Amino acid sequence: MGSFEASQQADLKSISLFGLLEGNLEAANDLVSACKEKGFFYLDFRDASTCKMLTQVDDLITVGREVFKLSLEEKEQYSTEKHLPSRLQGCIHNNGLWGDDTLELPLALEENLPLIKTWMSEVHGYTECILSILSKALNLPYNLKDCHRKDVPSSANMAMLNYLPWGSTDEKVGNMAHTDMGTLTVVFTKNDGLQVFEPETEQWYYIKPRSGHAVVNVGDSLRFLSNGALASNLHRVVPPANPEGLDKFSCIYFLRPEFDAKFTSRDGKVMNSVEWHNQKYALFREASLDAKKHGAMLTGRNGYLGATTETV
């Protein structure tokens, strides 16, 4: 389907985070089936024990919008790229989630570092619970959370993404179709735009934001670490046309394996996590790509680079 349109809403399971934390069997079974079948699910944070996360997200989005209001010239002063190779491509990484390097941050972020650190740590803890449940259900000889330790270097990170409103046919608005490179992606947003491709019907479906929930999806690394049992599915962001000209803002946690974690990639090559990250991240930055050569890594499909003008 080579257009921007998604005619129907994706039918995703809603899974209680509280249920997972409490060891509820039904919640665990729903988690496993969601990760095997579609690779996407809603994670319900509305229980009194977990709903604080939702308030934190609201606060973070307010902070993020302040940063995006800065001029391009000022924002470029804080690019992590200028610190390479001490920083992995696009990520802060040394010594676990928080590096040894001094961070250069806009004032809005500097003043809210305690909130950011707390939020990242708590989301990471919730993803560890998810990984433990999946490990047990799949009878893996190891616990997946053991290669996602907070105090060990990885490219796990938090991102605040601001997408321009659609309102035109400009293909540069939004995000091309891709599979995520990491383990789990936890997305908090109140705006439409996320779409998932379902191979069974060969159609795009939109994922409506749901109050009190995050959208979670399986990434390539988790597919590899699960020996192909879990689904890393193709998705994209296409901000819908709207009369108000609203943008799309998302607060996201990208869980990724430790740098030294090893797995077998889609093409049968044994590599470690940092090699996979660097190779795939580099493709996102290329202006011109060879579909036959790079399609499988970007989208999981040979010959397909993810442009909305292409047929999946």
PDB file of C-alpha atoms in Angstrom:
ATOM      1  CA  MET A   1       0.000   0.000   0.000  1.00  0.00           C
ATOM      2  CA  GLY A   2       1.940   3.003  -1.242  1.00  0.00           C
ATOM      3  CA  SER A   3       0.001   5.947   0.176  1.00  0.00           C
ATOM      4  CA  PHE A   4      -0.266   7.966   3.368  1.00  0.00           C
ATOM      5  CA  GLU A   5      -3.678   6.562   4.193  1.00  0.00           C
ATOM      6  CA  ALA A   6      -4.658   4.057   6.858  1.00  0.00           C
ATOM      7  CA  SER A   7      -8.331   3.273   6.557  1.00  0.00           C
ATOM      8  CA  GLN A   8      -8.892   1.380   9.799  1.00  0.00           C
ATOM      9  CA  GLN A   9      -7.805   1.409  13.416  1.00  0.00           C
ATOM     10  CA  ALA A  10      -5.396  -1.288  14.602  1.00  0.00           C
ATOM     11  CA  ASP A  11      -6.926  -3.808  16.995  1.00  0.00           C
ATOM     12  CA  LEU A  12      -4.337  -3.879  19.778  1.00  0.00           C
ATOM     13  CA  LYS A  13      -4.494  -5.564  23.157  1.00  0.00           C
ATOM     14  CA  SER A  14      -4.607  -3.331  26.229  1.00  0.00           C
ATOM     15  CA  ILE A  15      -2.428  -4.774  28.988  1.00  0.00           C
ATOM     16  CA  SER A  16      -2.437  -3.607  32.591  1.00  0.00           C
ATOM     17  CA  LEU A  17       1.025  -2.667  33.830  1.00  0.00           C
ATOM     18  CA  PHE A  18      -0.207  -3.241  37.375  1.00  0.00           C
ATOM     19  CA  GLY A  19      -1.319  -6.730  36.345  1.00  0.00           C
ATOM     20  CA  LEU A  20       2.118  -7.511  34.928  1.00  0.00           C
ATOM     21  CA  LEU A  21       3.864  -6.239  38.057  1.00  0.00           C
ATOM     22  CA  GLU A  22       1.542  -8.332  40.249  1.00  0.00           C
ATOM     23  CA  GLY A  23       2.100 -11.504  38.229  1.00  0.00           C
ATOM     24  CA  ASN A  24      -1.422 -11.690  36.801  1.00  0.00           C
ATOM     25  CA  LEU A  25      -1.527 -14.701  34.454  1.00  0.00           C
ATOM     26  CA  GLU A  26      -4.088 -13.222  32.033  1.00  0.00           C
ATOM     27  CA  ALA A  27      -2.049 -10.032  31.648  1.00  0.00           C
ATOM     28  CA  ALA A  28       1.114 -12.073  31.071  1.00  0.00           C
ATOM     29  CA  ASN A  29      -0.570 -14.250  28.450  1.00  0.00           C
ATOM     30  CA  ASP A  30      -1.907 -11.171  26.658  1.00  0.00           C
ATOM     31  CA  LEU A  31       1.585  -9.666  26.671  1.00  0.00           C
ATOM     32  CA  VAL A  32       3.160 -12.736  25.113  1.00  0.00           C
ATOM     33  CA  SER A  33       0.516 -13.109  22.408  1.00  0.00           C
ATOM     34  CA  ALA A  34       0.690  -9.378  21.556  1.00  0.00           C
ATOM     35  CA  CYS A  35       4.471  -9.519  21.176  1.00  0.00           C
ATOM     36  CA  LYS A  36       4.295 -12.660  19.051  1.00  0.00           C
ATOM     37  CA  GLU A  37       1.448 -11.617  16.770  1.00  0.00           C
ATOM     38  CA  LYS A  38       1.555  -7.857  16.107  1.00  0.00           C
ATOM     39  CA  GLY A  39       4.516  -6.656  18.104  1.00  0.00           C
ATOM     40  CA  PHE A  40       2.414  -3.710  19.353  1.00  0.00           C
ATOM     41  CA  PHE A  41       0.174  -3.233  22.397  1.00  0.00           C
ATOM     42  CA  TYR A  42      -1.281  -0.592  24.704  1.00  0.00           C
ATOM     43  CA  LEU A  43       0.237  -0.513  28.200  1.00  0.00           C
ATOM     44  CA  ASP A  44      -2.274   0.704  30.788  1.00  0.00           C
ATOM     45  CA  PHE A  45      -0.805   3.033  33.446  1.00  0.00           C
ATOM     46  CA  ARG A  46      -4.095   4.055  35.073  1.00  0.00           C
ATOM     47  CA  ASP A  47      -3.762   2.071  38.299  1.00  0.00           C
ATOM     48  CA  ALA A  48      -3.051   4.201  41.367  1.00  0.00           C
ATOM     49  CA  SER A  49       0.345   2.514  41.751  1.00  0.00           C
ATOM     50  CA  THR A  50       1.556   3.466  38.255  1.00  0.00           C
ATOM     51  CA  CYS A  51      -0.410   6.567  37.200  1.00  0.00           C
ATOM     52  CA  LYS A  52       2.268   8.964  38.511  1.00  0.00           C
ATOM     53  CA  MET A  53       4.096   8.196  35.271  1.00  0.00           C
ATOM     54  CA  LEU A  54       1.340   9.967  33.309  1.00  0.00           C
ATOM     55  CA  THR A  55       1.798  13.210  35.255  1.00  0.00           C
ATOM     56  CA  GLN A  56       5.540  12.992  34.710  1.00  0.00           C
ATOM     57  CA  VAL A  57       4.972  12.623  30.966  1.00  0.00           C
ATOM     58  CA  ASP A  58       2.785  15.737  30.911  1.00  0.00           C
ATOM     59  CA  ASP A  59       5.554  17.653  32.675  1.00  0.00           C
ATOM     60  CA  LEU A  60       8.193  16.323  30.275  1.00  0.00           C
ATOM     61  CA  ILE A  61       6.151  17.302  27.236  1.00  0.00           C
ATOM     62  CA  THR A  62       5.879  20.841  28.610  1.00  0.00           C
ATOM     63  CA  VAL A  63       9.662  20.904  29.002  1.00  0.00           C
ATOM     64  CA  GLY A  64      10.177  19.463  25.529  1.00  0.00           C
ATOM     65  CA  ARG A  65       7.980  22.055  23.885  1.00  0.00           C
ATOM     66  CA  GLU A  66      10.044  24.799  25.523  1.00  0.00           C
ATOM     67  CA  VAL A  67      13.193  23.319  23.990  1.00  0.00           C
ATOM     68  CA  PHE A  68      11.642  23.058  20.530  1.00  0.00           C
ATOM     69  CA  LYS A  69      10.705  26.745  20.705  1.00  0.00           C
ATOM     70  CA  LEU A  70      14.402  27.648  20.673  1.00  0.00           C
ATOM     71  CA  SER A  71      15.911  28.865  17.430  1.00  0.00           C
ATOM     72  CA  LEU A  72      17.605  26.304  15.198  1.00  0.00           C
ATOM     73  CA  GLU A  73      20.931  28.023  15.787  1.00  0.00           C
ATOM     74  CA  GLU A  74      20.583  27.664  19.555  1.00  0.00           C
ATOM     75  CA  LYS A  75      19.405  24.048  19.371  1.00  0.00           C
ATOM     76  CA  GLU A  76      22.401  23.119  17.217  1.00  0.00           C
ATOM     77  CA  GLN A  77      24.705  24.246  20.032  1.00  0.00           C
ATOM     78  CA  TYR A  78      23.573  21.243  22.055  1.00  0.00           C
ATOM     79  CA  SER A  79      23.997  18.526  19.416  1.00  0.00           C
ATOM     80  CA  THR A  80      25.540  15.333  20.834  1.00  0.00           C
ATOM     81  CA  GLU A  81      27.088  14.702  17.423  1.00  0.00           C
ATOM     82  CA  LYS A  82      29.964  17.107  18.107  1.00  0.00           C
ATOM     83  CA  HIS A  83      31.148  14.879  20.965  1.00  0.00           C
ATOM     84  CA  LEU A  84      31.704  11.778  18.829  1.00  0.00           C
ATOM     85  CA  PRO A  85      33.292   9.313  19.302  1.00  0.00           C
ATOM     86  CA  SER A  86      32.864   9.745  23.069  1.00  0.00           C
ATOM     87  CA  ARG A  87      29.129   9.577  22.420  1.00  0.00           C
ATOM     88  CA  LEU A  88      27.560   6.874  20.320  1.00  0.00           C
ATOM     89  CA  GLN A  89      25.817   8.101  17.181  1.00  0.00           C
ATOM     90  CA  GLY A  90      22.851  10.119  18.365  1.00  0.00           C
ATOM     91  CA  CYS A  91      22.941   8.829  21.954  1.00  0.00           C
ATOM     92  CA  ILE A  92      24.486   9.582  25.322  1.00  0.00           C
ATOM     93  CA  HIS A  93      25.896   6.301  26.534  1.00  0.00           C
ATOM     94  CA  ASN A  94      28.993   6.063  28.739  1.00  0.00           C
ATOM     95  CA  ASN A  95      28.537   4.215  32.027  1.00  0.00           C
ATOM     96  CA  GLY A  96      24.934   3.166  31.554  1.00  0.00           C
ATOM     97  CA  LEU A  97      22.008   5.539  31.105  1.00  0.00           C
ATOM     98  CA  TRP A  98      23.997   8.485  32.443  1.00  0.00           C
ATOM     99  CA  GLY A  99      27.518   8.991  31.168  1.00  0.00           C
ATOM    100  CA  ASP A 100      30.692  10.296  32.734  1.00  0.00           C
ATOM    101  CA  ASP A 101      30.760  13.245  30.331  1.00  0.00           C
ATOM    102  CA  THR A 102      29.449  16.666  31.294  1.00  0.00           C
ATOM    103  CA  LEU A 103      26.158  17.264  29.518  1.00  0.00           C
ATOM    104  CA  GLU A 104      25.606  20.511  27.650  1.00  0.00           C
ATOM    105  CA  LEU A 105      21.873  21.138  27.854  1.00  0.00           C
ATOM    106  CA  PRO A 106      19.341  23.892  27.213  1.00  0.00           C
ATOM    107  CA  LEU A 107      18.217  25.532  30.438  1.00  0.00           C
ATOM    108  CA  ALA A 108      14.786  23.875  30.333  1.00  0.00           C
ATOM    109  CA  LEU A 109      16.420  20.429  30.337  1.00  0.00           C
ATOM    110  CA  GLU A 110      19.124  21.371  32.837  1.00  0.00           C
ATOM    111  CA  GLU A 111      16.506  22.499  35.345  1.00  0.00           C
ATOM    112  CA  ASN A 112      14.525  19.290  34.920  1.00  0.00           C
ATOM    113  CA  LEU A 113      17.293  16.672  34.952  1.00  0.00           C
ATOM    114  CA  PRO A 114      16.001  15.091  38.197  1.00  0.00           C
ATOM    115  CA  LEU A 115      12.593  14.553  36.559  1.00  0.00           C
ATOM    116  CA  ILE A 116      14.173  13.134  33.398  1.00  0.00           C
ATOM    117  CA  LYS A 117      16.426  10.748  35.324  1.00  0.00           C
ATOM    118  CA  THR A 118      13.588   9.552  37.548  1.00  0.00           C
ATOM    119  CA  TRP A 119      11.302   8.973  34.575  1.00  0.00           C
ATOM    120  CA  MET A 120      13.920   7.041  32.602  1.00  0.00           C
ATOM    121  CA  SER A 121      14.785   4.881  35.598  1.00  0.00           C
ATOM    122  CA  GLU A 122      11.149   4.032  36.316  1.00  0.00           C
ATOM    123  CA  VAL A 123      10.282   3.216  32.707  1.00  0.00           C
ATOM    124  CA  HIS A 124      13.392   1.060  32.498  1.00  0.00           C
ATOM    125  CA  GLY A 125      12.227  -0.861  35.561  1.00  0.00           C
ATOM    126  CA  TYR A 126       8.845  -1.525  33.959  1.00  0.00           C
ATOM    127  CA  THR A 127      10.511  -2.817  30.798  1.00  0.00           C
ATOM    128  CA  GLU A 128      12.579  -5.210  32.921  1.00  0.00           C
ATOM    129  CA  CYS A 129       9.330  -6.705  34.200  1.00  0.00           C
ATOM    130  CA  ILE A 130       8.110  -7.169  30.622  1.00  0.00           C
ATOM    131  CA  LEU A 131      11.380  -8.838  29.593  1.00  0.00           C
ATOM    132  CA  SER A 132      11.292 -11.244  32.539  1.00  0.00           C
ATOM    133  CA  ILE A 133       7.761 -12.347  31.658  1.00  0.00           C
ATOM    134  CA  LEU A 134       8.680 -12.872  28.009  1.00  0.00           C
ATOM    135  CA  SER A 135      11.827 -14.812  28.940  1.00  0.00           C
ATOM    136  CA  LYS A 136       9.873 -17.233  31.103  1.00  0.00           C
ATOM    137  CA  ALA A 137       7.055 -17.679  28.579  1.00  0.00           C
ATOM    138  CA  LEU A 138       9.492 -18.401  25.744  1.00  0.00           C
ATOM    139  CA  ASN A 139      11.545 -20.812  27.884  1.00  0.00           C
ATOM    140  CA  LEU A 140      14.705 -18.916  27.059  1.00  0.00           C
ATOM    141  CA  PRO A 141      17.887 -20.188  28.749  1.00  0.00           C
ATOM    142  CA  TYR A 142      18.515 -16.650  30.018  1.00  0.00           C
ATOM    143  CA  ASN A 143      16.556 -13.687  31.343  1.00  0.00           C
ATOM    144  CA  LEU A 144      16.391 -10.950  28.721  1.00  0.00           C
ATOM    145  CA  LYS A 145      16.634  -8.262  31.375  1.00  0.00           C
ATOM    146  CA  ASP A 146      20.179  -9.427  32.193  1.00  0.00           C
ATOM    147  CA  CYS A 147      21.495  -7.851  28.980  1.00  0.00           C
ATOM    148  CA  HIS A 148      19.643  -4.586  29.691  1.00  0.00           C
ATOM    149  CA  ARG A 149      21.227  -3.490  32.971  1.00  0.00           C
ATOM    150  CA  LYS A 150      20.929   0.211  33.765  1.00  0.00           C
ATOM    151  CA  ASP A 151      24.526   0.572  34.922  1.00  0.00           C
ATOM    152  CA  VAL A 152      26.089  -0.980  31.800  1.00  0.00           C
ATOM    153  CA  PRO A 153      26.736   1.000  28.582  1.00  0.00           C
ATOM    154  CA  SER A 154      23.974   0.800  25.984  1.00  0.00           C
ATOM    155  CA  SER A 155      22.213   3.084  23.535  1.00  0.00           C
ATOM    156  CA  ALA A 156      18.996   3.087  25.591  1.00  0.00           C
ATOM    157  CA  ASN A 157      17.653   6.626  25.622  1.00  0.00           C
ATOM    158  CA  MET A 158      14.767   8.998  26.050  1.00  0.00           C
ATOM    159  CA  ALA A 159      13.546  11.074  23.114  1.00  0.00           C
ATOM    160  CA  MET A 160      11.079  13.906  22.728  1.00  0.00           C
ATOM    161  CA  LEU A 161       9.945  14.072  19.106  1.00  0.00           C
ATOM    162  CA  ASN A 162       8.041  16.955  17.541  1.00  0.00           C
ATOM    163  CA  TYR A 163       6.418  16.272  14.152  1.00  0.00           C
ATOM    164  CA  LEU A 164       5.105  19.139  12.045  1.00  0.00           C
ATOM    165  CA  PRO A 165       1.405  19.145  11.129  1.00  0.00           C
ATOM    166  CA  TRP A 166       0.551  17.513   7.818  1.00  0.00           C
ATOM    167  CA  GLY A 167      -1.535  19.986   5.854  1.00  0.00           C
ATOM    168  CA  SER A 168       0.311  19.357   2.583  1.00  0.00           C
ATOM    169  CA  THR A 169       1.707  16.578   0.408  1.00  0.00           C
ATOM    170  CA  ASP A 170       5.265  17.245   1.515  1.00  0.00           C
ATOM    171  CA  GLU A 171       6.749  13.775   1.990  1.00  0.00           C
ATOM    172  CA  LYS A 172       9.335  15.105   4.446  1.00  0.00           C
ATOM    173  CA  VAL A 173       6.672  15.554   7.127  1.00  0.00           C
ATOM    174  CA  GLY A 174       6.391  12.549   9.426  1.00  0.00           C
ATOM    175  CA  ASN A 175       8.622   9.487   9.502  1.00  0.00           C
ATOM    176  CA  MET A 176       9.317   6.849   6.866  1.00  0.00           C
ATOM    177  CA  ALA A 177       8.272   3.253   7.435  1.00  0.00           C
ATOM    178  CA  HIS A 178      10.813   1.278   9.458  1.00  0.00           C
ATOM    179  CA  THR A 179      11.308  -1.296  12.159  1.00  0.00           C
ATOM    180  CA  ASP A 180      12.870  -0.129  15.423  1.00  0.00           C
ATOM    181  CA  MET A 181      16.469  -1.175  16.004  1.00  0.00           C
ATOM    182  CA  GLY A 182      16.203  -1.745  19.749  1.00  0.00           C
ATOM    183  CA  THR A 183      14.389  -3.962  22.239  1.00  0.00           C
ATOM    184  CA  LEU A 184      11.210  -2.173  23.308  1.00  0.00           C
ATOM    185  CA  THR A 185       9.897   1.279  22.401  1.00  0.00           C
ATOM    186  CA  VAL A 186       7.523   2.924  24.900  1.00  0.00           C
ATOM    187  CA  VAL A 187       5.611   5.832  23.339  1.00  0.00           C
ATOM    188  CA  PHE A 188       3.512   8.388  25.205  1.00  0.00           C
ATOM    189  CA  THR A 189       1.530  10.766  22.997  1.00  0.00           C
ATOM    190  CA  LYS A 190      -1.874  12.432  22.796  1.00  0.00           C
ATOM    191  CA  ASN A 191      -1.686  13.034  19.053  1.00  0.00           C
ATOM    192  CA  ASP A 192      -2.655  10.922  16.045  1.00  0.00           C
ATOM    193  CA  GLY A 193      -0.172   9.843  13.402  1.00  0.00           C
ATOM    194  CA  LEU A 194       1.302   6.446  14.298  1.00  0.00           C
ATOM    195  CA  GLN A 195       0.497   3.689  11.797  1.00  0.00           C
ATOM    196  CA  VAL A 196       1.375  -0.017  11.757  1.00  0.00           C
ATOM    197  CA  PHE A 197       1.525  -2.373   8.772  1.00  0.00           C
ATOM    198  CA  GLU A 198      -0.095  -5.779   9.165  1.00  0.00           C
ATOM    199  CA  PRO A 199       1.382  -8.392   6.798  1.00  0.00           C
ATOM    200  CA  GLU A 200      -1.716 -10.610   6.952  1.00  0.00           C
ATOM    201  CA  THR A 201      -3.909  -7.996   5.276  1.00  0.00           C
ATOM    202  CA  GLU A 202      -1.114  -5.981   3.619  1.00  0.00           C
ATOM    203  CA  GLN A 203      -2.737  -2.802   4.927  1.00  0.00           C
ATOM    204  CA  TRP A 204      -1.706   0.144   7.091  1.00  0.00           C
ATOM    205  CA  TYR A 205      -3.717   0.681  10.294  1.00  0.00           C
ATOM    206  CA  TYR A 206      -3.635   3.748  12.504  1.00  0.00           C
ATOM    207  CA  ILE A 207      -2.987   3.463  16.240  1.00  0.00           C
ATOM    208  CA  LYS A 208      -5.170   5.907  18.144  1.00  0.00           C
ATOM    209  CA  PRO A 209      -3.640   7.442  21.260  1.00  0.00           C
ATOM    210  CA  ARG A 210      -5.455   6.165  24.333  1.00  0.00           C
ATOM    211  CA  SER A 211      -5.762   8.174  27.543  1.00  0.00           C
ATOM    212  CA  GLY A 212      -3.768   6.686  30.410  1.00  0.00           C
ATOM    213  CA  HIS A 213      -1.835   4.354  28.122  1.00  0.00           C
ATOM    214  CA  ALA A 214       1.476   4.127  26.298  1.00  0.00           C
ATOM    215  CA  VAL A 215       1.958   2.304  23.012  1.00  0.00           C
ATOM    216  CA  VAL A 216       4.716  -0.310  23.260  1.00  0.00           C
ATOM    217  CA  ASN A 217       6.336  -2.133  20.369  1.00  0.00           C
ATOM    218  CA  VAL A 218       8.927  -4.853  19.878  1.00  0.00           C
ATOM    219  CA  GLY A 219      12.142  -3.875  18.090  1.00  0.00           C
ATOM    220  CA  ASP A 220      14.642  -5.794  15.970  1.00  0.00           C
ATOM    221  CA  SER A 221      16.994  -6.558  18.859  1.00  0.00           C
ATOM    222  CA  LEU A 222      14.239  -8.276  20.839  1.00  0.00           C
ATOM    223  CA  ARG A 223      13.237 -10.254  17.775  1.00  0.00           C
ATOM    224  CA  PHE A 224      16.827 -11.443  17.444  1.00  0.00           C
ATOM    225  CA  LEU A 225      17.264 -12.125  21.176  1.00  0.00           C
ATOM    226  CA  SER A 226      14.037 -14.180  21.170  1.00  0.00           C
ATOM    227  CA  ASN A 227      15.324 -16.260  18.238  1.00  0.00           C
ATOM    228  CA  GLY A 228      12.614 -14.855  15.980  1.00  0.00           C
ATOM    229  CA  ALA A 229       9.707 -15.676  18.300  1.00  0.00           C
ATOM    230  CA  LEU A 230       8.623 -12.038  18.722  1.00  0.00           C
ATOM    231  CA  ALA A 231       7.478  -9.671  15.970  1.00  0.00           C
ATOM    232  CA  SER A 232       9.332  -6.466  15.103  1.00  0.00           C
ATOM    233  CA  ASN A 233       6.713  -4.863  12.900  1.00  0.00           C
ATOM    234  CA  LEU A 234       6.849  -2.170  10.244  1.00  0.00           C
ATOM    235  CA  HIS A 235       5.440   1.217  11.307  1.00  0.00           C
ATOM    236  CA  ARG A 236       5.578   4.907  10.396  1.00  0.00           C
ATOM    237  CA  VAL A 237       4.422   8.327  11.551  1.00  0.00           C
ATOM    238  CA  VAL A 238       2.113  10.284   9.254  1.00  0.00           C
ATOM    239  CA  PRO A 239       0.663  13.303  11.083  1.00  0.00           C
ATOM    240  CA  PRO A 240      -2.931  13.599   9.843  1.00  0.00           C
ATOM    241  CA  ALA A 241      -4.291  16.717   8.230  1.00  0.00           C
ATOM    242  CA  ASN A 242      -6.193  18.797  10.765  1.00  0.00           C
ATOM    243  CA  PRO A 243      -7.857  22.207  10.559  1.00  0.00           C
ATOM    244  CA  GLU A 244      -6.108  23.431  13.707  1.00  0.00           C
ATOM    245  CA  GLY A 245      -2.656  22.740  12.257  1.00  0.00           C
ATOM    246  CA  LEU A 246      -1.647  20.828  15.383  1.00  0.00           C
ATOM    247  CA  ASP A 247       1.767  19.210  15.533  1.00  0.00           C
ATOM    248  CA  LYS A 248       2.454  15.758  16.964  1.00  0.00           C
ATOM    249  CA  PHE A 249       4.552  15.504  20.122  1.00  0.00           C
ATOM    250  CA  SER A 250       5.749  12.230  21.631  1.00  0.00           C
ATOM    251  CA  CYS A 251       7.752  11.343  24.725  1.00  0.00           C
ATOM    252  CA  ILE A 252       9.525   8.033  24.114  1.00  0.00           C
ATOM    253  CA  TYR A 253      11.783   5.581  25.922  1.00  0.00           C
ATOM    254  CA  PHE A 254      13.932   3.409  23.661  1.00  0.00           C
ATOM    255  CA  LEU A 255      15.128   0.313  25.507  1.00  0.00           C
ATOM    256  CA  ARG A 256      18.183  -1.189  23.821  1.00  0.00           C
ATOM    257  CA  PRO A 257      20.572  -4.004  24.777  1.00  0.00           C
ATOM    258  CA  GLU A 258      23.959  -3.515  26.357  1.00  0.00           C
ATOM    259  CA  PHE A 259      26.661  -2.866  23.768  1.00  0.00           C
ATOM    260  CA  ASP A 260      28.225  -6.311  24.216  1.00  0.00           C
ATOM    261  CA  ALA A 261      24.960  -8.287  23.965  1.00  0.00           C
ATOM    262  CA  LYS A 262      25.235 -10.721  21.059  1.00  0.00           C
ATOM    263  CA  PHE A 263      22.533 -12.009  18.729  1.00  0.00           C
ATOM    264  CA  THR A 264      22.045 -13.396  15.247  1.00  0.00           C
ATOM    265  CA  SER A 265      20.614 -10.819  12.848  1.00  0.00           C
ATOM    266  CA  ARG A 266      18.035 -11.345  10.120  1.00  0.00           C
ATOM    267  CA  ASP A 267      20.693 -12.337   7.583  1.00  0.00           C
ATOM    268  CA  GLY A 268      22.269 -14.915   9.901  1.00  0.00           C
ATOM    269  CA  LYS A 269      25.221 -12.767  10.958  1.00  0.00           C
ATOM    270  CA  VAL A 270      26.331 -12.922  14.595  1.00  0.00           C
ATOM    271  CA  MET A 271      26.957  -9.387  15.880  1.00  0.00           C
ATOM    272  CA  ASN A 272      26.797  -7.404  19.072  1.00  0.00           C
ATOM    273  CA  SER A 273      24.261  -4.731  19.889  1.00  0.00           C
ATOM    274  CA  VAL A 274      26.472  -1.718  19.235  1.00  0.00           C
ATOM    275  CA  GLU A 275      27.362  -3.000  15.756  1.00  0.00           C
ATOM    276  CA  TRP A 276      23.685  -3.411  14.878  1.00  0.00           C
ATOM    277  CA  HIS A 277      22.821   0.022  16.259  1.00  0.00           C
ATOM    278  CA  ASN A 278      25.579   1.811  14.368  1.00  0.00           C
ATOM    279  CA  GLN A 279      24.841   0.097  11.071  1.00  0.00           C
ATOM    280  CA  LYS A 280      21.105   0.756  11.176  1.00  0.00           C
ATOM    281  CA  TYR A 281      21.405   4.282  12.576  1.00  0.00           C
ATOM    282  CA  ALA A 282      23.810   5.181   9.776  1.00  0.00           C
ATOM    283  CA  LEU A 283      21.192   4.198   7.195  1.00  0.00           C
ATOM    284  CA  PHE A 284      18.662   6.637   8.665  1.00  0.00           C
ATOM    285  CA  ARG A 285      21.136   9.426   7.945  1.00  0.00           C
ATOM    286  CA  GLU A 286      21.906   8.495   4.350  1.00  0.00           C
ATOM    287  CA  ALA A 287      20.434  10.760   1.665  1.00  0.00           C
ATOM    288  CA  SER A 288      20.467   8.010  -0.956  1.00  0.00           C
ATOM    289  CA  LEU A 289      20.015   4.302  -0.321  1.00  0.00           C
ATOM    290  CA  ASP A 290      20.006   1.167  -2.438  1.00  0.00           C
ATOM    291  CA  ALA A 291      16.707  -0.640  -1.848  1.00  0.00           C
ATOM    292  CA  LYS A 292      18.137  -4.054  -2.708  1.00  0.00           C
ATOM    293  CA  LYS A 293      21.128  -3.564  -0.426  1.00  0.00           C
ATOM    294  CA  HIS A 294      19.582  -1.702   2.528  1.00  0.00           C
ATOM    295  CA  GLY A 295      15.862  -2.506   2.543  1.00  0.00           C
ATOM    296  CA  ALA A 296      16.098  -5.574   4.772  1.00  0.00           C
ATOM    297  CA  MET A 297      17.946  -3.705   7.524  1.00  0.00           C
ATOM    298  CA  LEU A 298      15.720  -0.612   7.489  1.00  0.00           C
ATOM    299  CA  THR A 299      12.322  -2.234   7.099  1.00  0.00           C
ATOM    300  CA  GLY A 300      12.780  -5.987   7.352  1.00  0.00           C
ATOM    301  CA  ARG A 301      11.744  -6.272   3.692  1.00  0.00           C
ATOM    302  CA  ASN A 302      14.093  -6.779   0.783  1.00  0.00           C
ATOM    303  CA  GLY A 303      13.871  -3.964  -1.756  1.00  0.00           C
ATOM    304  CA  TYR A 304      11.685  -1.679   0.395  1.00  0.00           C
ATOM    305  CA  LEU A 305      13.082   1.517   1.943  1.00  0.00           C
ATOM    306  CA  GLY A 306       9.919   2.778   3.635  1.00  0.00           C
ATOM    307  CA  ALA A 307       8.965   5.785   1.502  1.00  0.00           C
ATOM    308  CA  THR A 308       5.239   6.493   1.343  1.00  0.00           C
ATOM    309  CA  THR A 309       5.442   6.451  -2.450  1.00  0.00           C
ATOM    310  CA  GLU A 310       6.562   2.813  -2.375  1.00  0.00           C
ATOM    311  CA  THR A 311       4.344  -0.240  -2.204  1.00  0.00           C
ATOM    312  CA  VAL A 312       5.194  -2.480   0.754  1.00  0.00           C
TER     313      VAL A 312
END
